[in-house]
């Protein structure tokens, strides 16, 4: 049998008889340990110090009476069960005490010991229950108030309770703002439930389910929408049934979910391939773009390492450095070659990022890449366009200069020679002009192929533009190696070209320079070769010339000359000399040729042979030519006005003037300005002008002739024109070149030629002038053969204007 500890009962009773009776009765039933106090003071002392399970309290004590006694004891020991012990006439007081918080009451003299015992037991029991209930209520209230979730109770849809968190969640000021409001009013108007009329907020709690939470959107007092989760359960609130709602703010979770959804969408739809691998670099996930680029399905690669993509184009060191960088800096970006499922190798722009946890431990690697094949191709095309000639496919000037620099660097390092050939095609322009550009292009293409056929694999053939080509000969051992190649080129280019049924003949003029013999650097080499090429052209074309230091000097002189020439005109350095032309029969003055001179401030008088070519090359001849006409016309006009003997003025014209813009109209206009009549002037033109046979020059001849001016062909016999050819043009005079005249008395061939020219010219109704007549024998020969006019030192040298005036005065 279980031993129950005795109940420690304090009996407060001032009547010894009553006290004795109770003591006896309780002794009989057993289980009580009774202490007796006769006054309130003694009772209070006892309950303060001694453990007591219950008190049996008489309210009428010597030192206290009635309800005051109850209050005093309750104050001293609030947890102590109290049973009131009252007289028969005082039963009212007993009931009153129970209302005041006492557990029960007994009426003196009523009931047996069992009633007393039960009453005390129940009092203790009831008190314990009350205590537990209060504690549980306190605990509950604490939980509700401290809960991180909002808790609301409602009855029939009207809020009856709200905890602090609910106030905060809904941005209300205090709980009473919520209490009394309809709970449906808390639902945000955009909530899905607001539309269909049901909501976990208003549903009966059994529909919500105690365990499962449902989502809802609430509207805060400030209008902001708050996503929440709601769970509900039925409760009794203030004695009546109600519904308690636990509401959790899920804003953060929603944002995180949104972020994840966004990331997932990007992952799925981006054009960049994405590959996520774990810390051990095993592939965890790939996106559709990855499949598009590599051809691998997710199943093909997940669980494997990215090695399966490697192209083999990068060595171990490359990957080692890449991973070193990723693990060091956290990121790597660059161009890499990978292999598709098909085996095709392709370039990609790859960026790898290490994803770490809070402690810095790598969790994952994210690799993002895009296929840059097209970009690469574009770059390649641009690079090609920047470096290669579109027509021939040969390196252009840019790449040529680069190759030449490299060749020179190698040459310097290895002590070998580098040969540079500068090639200009002879007569290319003629083909281009006569057959047209399409054929010209075709010819250049074919010429390029022939050039390539003349060199070794390691050599470079480049096209600088137009019909200019270069050849770089690497690592040659002597200059003659370059000469061998040049000879081959001259021979190869010299063979006829078949151009769609047309046969074209061209040639190659080549200048050669050798590193390090002639030049220390590429720029000088190029200049040297160019110069040597010009010399090759000058000396009859279709051949090659090595660069010599003298060429350099000449070039320098020419450059200075060019510079000076540009300024000579406005510095008034030109003057015109006049040489008489004599009628052979009468030996009287018939005409005078204007011959230009350049009085150079340092170099003295420069003859036309030394500067006309340069003036033509630079185009300055146009201005000089205009000045000569104006000055000579004005002078002759002045002499005529002065009444000096009349003569016909011959003015030399360069073919360049006509080709580059001196129109017939302007020529005539200049003449008219001077006031001279057209028949006072003859233009001496070269065979070159006529041979060009272009529309412009032919028109020019006709218009000038139509205007009444004379036209004579100068230096006849030195070019390739034939007299019968000249018939086509409106000419009136032919000047036999002085090189024939000087030999007519010594060289029978020249004599025959001169005689034939005179005869033929006459048959074509042309007059003939013999140039450079220095001796009487020459004069006699020309006179015998009917030459109409003569010009030469025998009759007078070219004279400056003042001297020529004296000459005019003297005849
Ligand atoms: P060209 O038109 O044949 O002129 C005749 C050249 O023969 C002149 O040389 C003249 O001085 C020279 N000469 C005349 N008689 C004799 C002689 O008996 N013996 C020798 N040995 N020579 C004689 P120049 O003045 O030096 O002119 C050379 C060339 O320069 C000219 O040849 C002409 O083609 C060109 N030239 C001269 N002046 C002009 C000009 O104003 N405009 C243009 N475009 N060219 C000019
Ligand atoms: Mg002349
Ligand atoms: Mg002449």
Coordinates of N, CA and C in Angstrom, one line a residue, residues 593-693:
X593 N 61.9 80.3 -131.3 CA 61.4 79.4 -130.3 C 61.7 79.9 -128.9
X594 N 60.6 79.9 -128.1 CA 60.7 80.3 -126.7 C 61.2 79.1 -125.9
X595 N 62.3 79.3 -125.2 CA 62.9 78.2 -124.4 C 63.1 78.7 -123.0
X596 N 62.6 77.9 -122.1 CA 62.5 78.4 -120.7 C 63.9 78.1 -120.0
X597 N 64.2 79.0 -119.1 CA 65.4 78.8 -118.2 C 65.0 79.1 -116.8
X598 N 65.7 78.5 -115.9 CA 65.5 78.7 -114.5 C 66.7 79.3 -113.9
X599 N 66.6 80.6 -113.4 CA 67.7 81.2 -112.8 C 67.7 80.9 -111.3
X600 N 68.4 79.8 -110.9 CA 68.3 79.4 -109.5 C 69.3 80.3 -108.7
X601 N 68.8 80.7 -107.6 CA 69.6 81.7 -106.8 C 71.0 81.1 -106.4
X602 N 71.1 79.8 -106.2 CA 72.4 79.2 -105.8 C 73.1 78.5 -107.0
X603 N 72.3 77.8 -107.8 CA 72.9 76.9 -108.8 C 73.0 77.6 -110.1
X604 N 72.6 78.8 -110.2 CA 72.8 79.6 -111.5 C 71.7 79.2 -112.5
X605 N 72.0 79.3 -113.8 CA 71.1 79.0 -114.8 C 70.9 77.5 -115.0
X606 N 69.6 77.0 -114.8 CA 69.4 75.6 -115.0 C 68.6 75.4 -116.3
X607 N 69.1 74.5 -117.1 CA 68.5 74.2 -118.4 C 67.3 73.4 -118.3
X608 N 66.3 73.4 -119.2 CA 65.1 72.7 -119.1 C 65.3 71.2 -118.9
X609 N 66.3 70.7 -119.6 CA 66.6 69.2 -119.5 C 66.7 68.8 -118.0
X610 N 67.1 69.7 -117.2 CA 67.3 69.3 -115.8 C 66.1 69.6 -114.8
X611 N 65.1 70.2 -115.4 CA 63.9 70.4 -114.4 C 62.5 70.2 -115.1
X612 N 62.5 70.1 -116.4 CA 61.1 69.9 -117.0 C 60.5 68.6 -116.6
X613 N 61.4 67.5 -116.6 CA 60.8 66.2 -116.1 C 60.2 66.3 -114.7
X614 N 61.0 66.9 -113.8 CA 60.5 67.0 -112.4 C 59.2 67.8 -112.4
X615 N 59.2 68.9 -113.2 CA 58.0 69.7 -113.2 C 56.8 68.9 -113.7
X616 N 57.1 68.1 -114.7 CA 56.0 67.2 -115.2 C 55.6 66.2 -114.1
X617 N 56.5 65.6 -113.5 CA 56.2 64.6 -112.5 C 55.4 65.2 -111.3
X618 N 55.7 66.4 -110.9 CA 55.1 67.0 -109.8 C 53.8 67.8 -110.2
X619 N 53.6 68.0 -111.5 CA 52.4 68.7 -111.9 C 52.7 70.2 -111.9
X620 N 53.8 70.6 -111.5 CA 54.1 72.1 -111.5 C 54.1 72.6 -112.9
X621 N 54.3 71.7 -113.8 CA 54.4 72.1 -115.2 C 53.2 72.9 -115.7
X622 N 52.0 72.6 -115.1 CA 50.8 73.3 -115.5 C 51.0 74.8 -115.2
X623 N 51.4 75.2 -114.1 CA 51.5 76.6 -113.7 C 52.7 77.2 -114.5
X624 N 53.8 76.5 -114.6 CA 55.0 77.0 -115.3 C 54.6 77.2 -116.8
X625 N 53.9 76.2 -117.4 CA 53.5 76.3 -118.8 C 52.6 77.5 -119.0
X626 N 51.6 77.8 -118.1 CA 50.8 79.0 -118.3 C 51.6 80.2 -118.3
X627 N 52.5 80.3 -117.3 CA 53.4 81.5 -117.2 C 54.2 81.7 -118.5
X628 N 54.7 80.6 -119.0 CA 55.6 80.7 -120.2 C 54.8 81.3 -121.4
X629 N 53.6 80.8 -121.6 CA 52.7 81.3 -122.6 C 52.5 82.8 -122.4
X630 N 52.0 83.1 -121.2 CA 51.6 84.5 -121.0 C 52.8 85.5 -121.2
X631 N 54.0 85.0 -120.6 CA 55.2 85.9 -120.7 C 55.7 86.1 -122.1
X632 N 55.7 84.9 -122.8 CA 56.2 85.0 -124.2 C 55.3 85.8 -125.1
X633 N 54.0 85.5 -125.0 CA 53.0 86.3 -125.8 C 53.1 87.8 -125.5
X634 N 53.2 88.1 -124.2 CA 53.3 89.5 -123.9 C 54.6 90.2 -124.5
X635 N 55.7 89.4 -124.4 CA 56.9 89.9 -124.9 C 56.9 90.2 -126.5
X636 N 56.4 89.1 -127.1 CA 56.3 89.2 -128.6 C 55.4 90.4 -129.0
X637 N 54.3 90.5 -128.2 CA 53.3 91.6 -128.5 C 54.0 92.9 -128.3
X638 N 54.8 93.0 -127.3 CA 55.6 94.3 -127.0 C 56.5 94.6 -128.2
X639 N 57.2 93.6 -128.7 CA 58.1 93.8 -129.8 C 57.4 94.2 -131.0
X640 N 56.2 93.6 -131.2 CA 55.4 93.9 -132.4 C 55.0 95.4 -132.3
X641 N 54.5 95.7 -131.1 CA 54.1 97.1 -130.8 C 55.2 98.1 -131.1
X642 N 56.4 97.6 -130.8 CA 57.6 98.5 -130.9 C 58.0 98.7 -132.4
X643 N 57.3 97.8 -133.2 CA 57.6 97.9 -134.7 C 58.8 97.1 -135.1
X644 N 59.3 96.2 -134.3 CA 60.4 95.3 -134.6 C 59.9 94.3 -135.6
X645 N 60.8 93.6 -136.4 CA 60.4 92.7 -137.4 C 59.5 91.6 -136.9
X646 N 58.5 91.3 -137.7 CA 57.6 90.2 -137.3 C 58.2 88.8 -137.4
X647 N 57.8 88.0 -136.6 CA 58.2 86.5 -136.7 C 57.1 85.7 -136.0
X648 N 57.2 84.4 -136.3 CA 56.2 83.5 -135.6 C 56.8 82.9 -134.4
X649 N 56.1 83.0 -133.3 CA 56.6 82.4 -132.0 C 56.3 81.0 -131.9
X650 N 57.3 80.2 -131.6 CA 57.1 78.7 -131.3 C 57.2 78.5 -129.8
X651 N 56.1 77.9 -129.2 CA 56.1 77.6 -127.8 C 56.0 76.1 -127.6
X652 N 56.9 75.6 -126.7 CA 56.9 74.2 -126.4 C 55.8 73.9 -125.4
X653 N 55.0 72.8 -125.7 CA 54.0 72.3 -124.7 C 54.4 70.9 -124.3
X654 N 54.2 70.7 -123.0 CA 54.4 69.3 -122.5 C 53.0 68.5 -122.7
X655 N 53.2 67.3 -123.0 CA 51.9 66.5 -123.1 C 51.2 66.4 -121.8
X656 N 52.0 66.5 -120.7 CA 51.3 66.5 -119.4 C 50.4 67.7 -119.2
X657 N 50.7 68.8 -119.8 CA 49.8 70.0 -119.7 C 48.5 69.7 -120.3
X658 N 48.5 69.1 -121.4 CA 47.3 68.8 -122.1 C 46.5 67.7 -121.4
X659 N 47.2 66.7 -120.9 CA 46.5 65.6 -120.2 C 46.0 66.0 -118.9
X660 N 46.6 67.0 -118.3 CA 46.2 67.3 -116.9 C 45.4 68.6 -116.8
X661 N 44.8 69.0 -117.9 CA 43.8 70.1 -117.7 C 43.9 71.3 -118.5
X662 N 45.0 71.5 -119.3 CA 45.1 72.7 -120.2 C 44.2 72.5 -121.4
X663 N 43.0 73.0 -121.3 CA 42.0 72.8 -122.4 C 42.4 73.7 -123.5
X664 N 41.9 73.3 -124.7 CA 42.1 74.2 -125.9 C 41.5 75.5 -125.7
X665 N 40.3 75.5 -125.0 CA 39.6 76.8 -124.8 C 40.5 77.8 -124.0
X666 N 41.1 77.2 -123.0 CA 42.0 78.1 -122.1 C 43.2 78.6 -122.9
X667 N 43.8 77.6 -123.7 CA 44.9 78.0 -124.5 C 44.6 79.2 -125.4
X668 N 43.5 79.1 -126.0 CA 43.1 80.1 -126.9 C 42.8 81.4 -126.2
X669 N 42.2 81.3 -125.0 CA 41.9 82.4 -124.2 C 43.1 83.2 -123.8
X670 N 44.2 82.4 -123.4 CA 45.4 83.1 -123.0 C 46.0 83.9 -124.2
X671 N 45.9 83.2 -125.4 CA 46.4 83.9 -126.6 C 45.6 85.2 -126.8
X672 N 44.3 85.1 -126.7 CA 43.5 86.3 -126.9 C 43.8 87.4 -125.9
X673 N 44.0 87.0 -124.7 CA 44.4 88.0 -123.6 C 45.6 88.9 -124.1
X674 N 46.6 88.2 -124.7 CA 47.8 88.9 -125.1 C 47.6 89.8 -126.3
X675 N 46.5 89.6 -127.0 CA 46.3 90.4 -128.2 C 47.0 90.0 -129.4
X676 N 47.7 88.9 -129.4 CA 48.4 88.4 -130.6 C 47.4 87.7 -131.5
X677 N 47.6 87.8 -132.8 CA 46.7 87.1 -133.7 C 47.1 85.6 -133.7
X678 N 46.2 84.7 -133.9 CA 46.5 83.2 -133.8 C 47.6 82.8 -134.7
X679 N 47.7 83.4 -135.9 CA 48.8 83.0 -136.8 C 50.2 83.4 -136.4
X680 N 50.3 84.1 -135.2 CA 51.6 84.5 -134.7 C 52.2 83.4 -133.9
X681 N 51.4 82.4 -133.6 CA 52.0 81.3 -132.6 C 51.8 79.9 -133.2
X682 N 52.9 79.2 -132.9 CA 52.9 77.7 -133.2 C 53.2 77.0 -131.9
X683 N 52.4 75.9 -131.7 CA 52.8 75.1 -130.5 C 53.6 73.9 -131.0
X684 N 54.7 73.7 -130.2 CA 55.5 72.5 -130.5 C 55.1 71.5 -129.5
X685 N 54.6 70.4 -130.1 CA 54.1 69.3 -129.3 C 55.0 68.1 -129.5
X686 N 55.0 67.2 -128.6 CA 55.8 66.0 -128.7 C 55.0 64.9 -129.3
X687 N 55.8 63.9 -129.8 CA 55.1 62.7 -130.4 C 54.3 62.0 -129.3
X688 N 54.8 62.1 -128.1 CA 54.0 61.5 -127.0 C 52.6 61.9 -126.9
X689 N 52.4 63.2 -127.1 CA 51.0 63.7 -127.0 C 50.1 63.1 -128.1
X690 N 50.7 62.9 -129.3 CA 49.9 62.4 -130.4 C 49.7 60.9 -130.2
X691 N 50.8 60.2 -129.7 CA 50.8 58.8 -129.5 C 49.8 58.4 -128.4
X692 N 49.6 59.2 -127.5 CA 48.6 58.9 -126.4 C 47.3 58.6 -127.1
X693 N 47.0 59.4 -128.1 CA 45.8 59.1 -128.9 C 44.5 59.1 -128.1

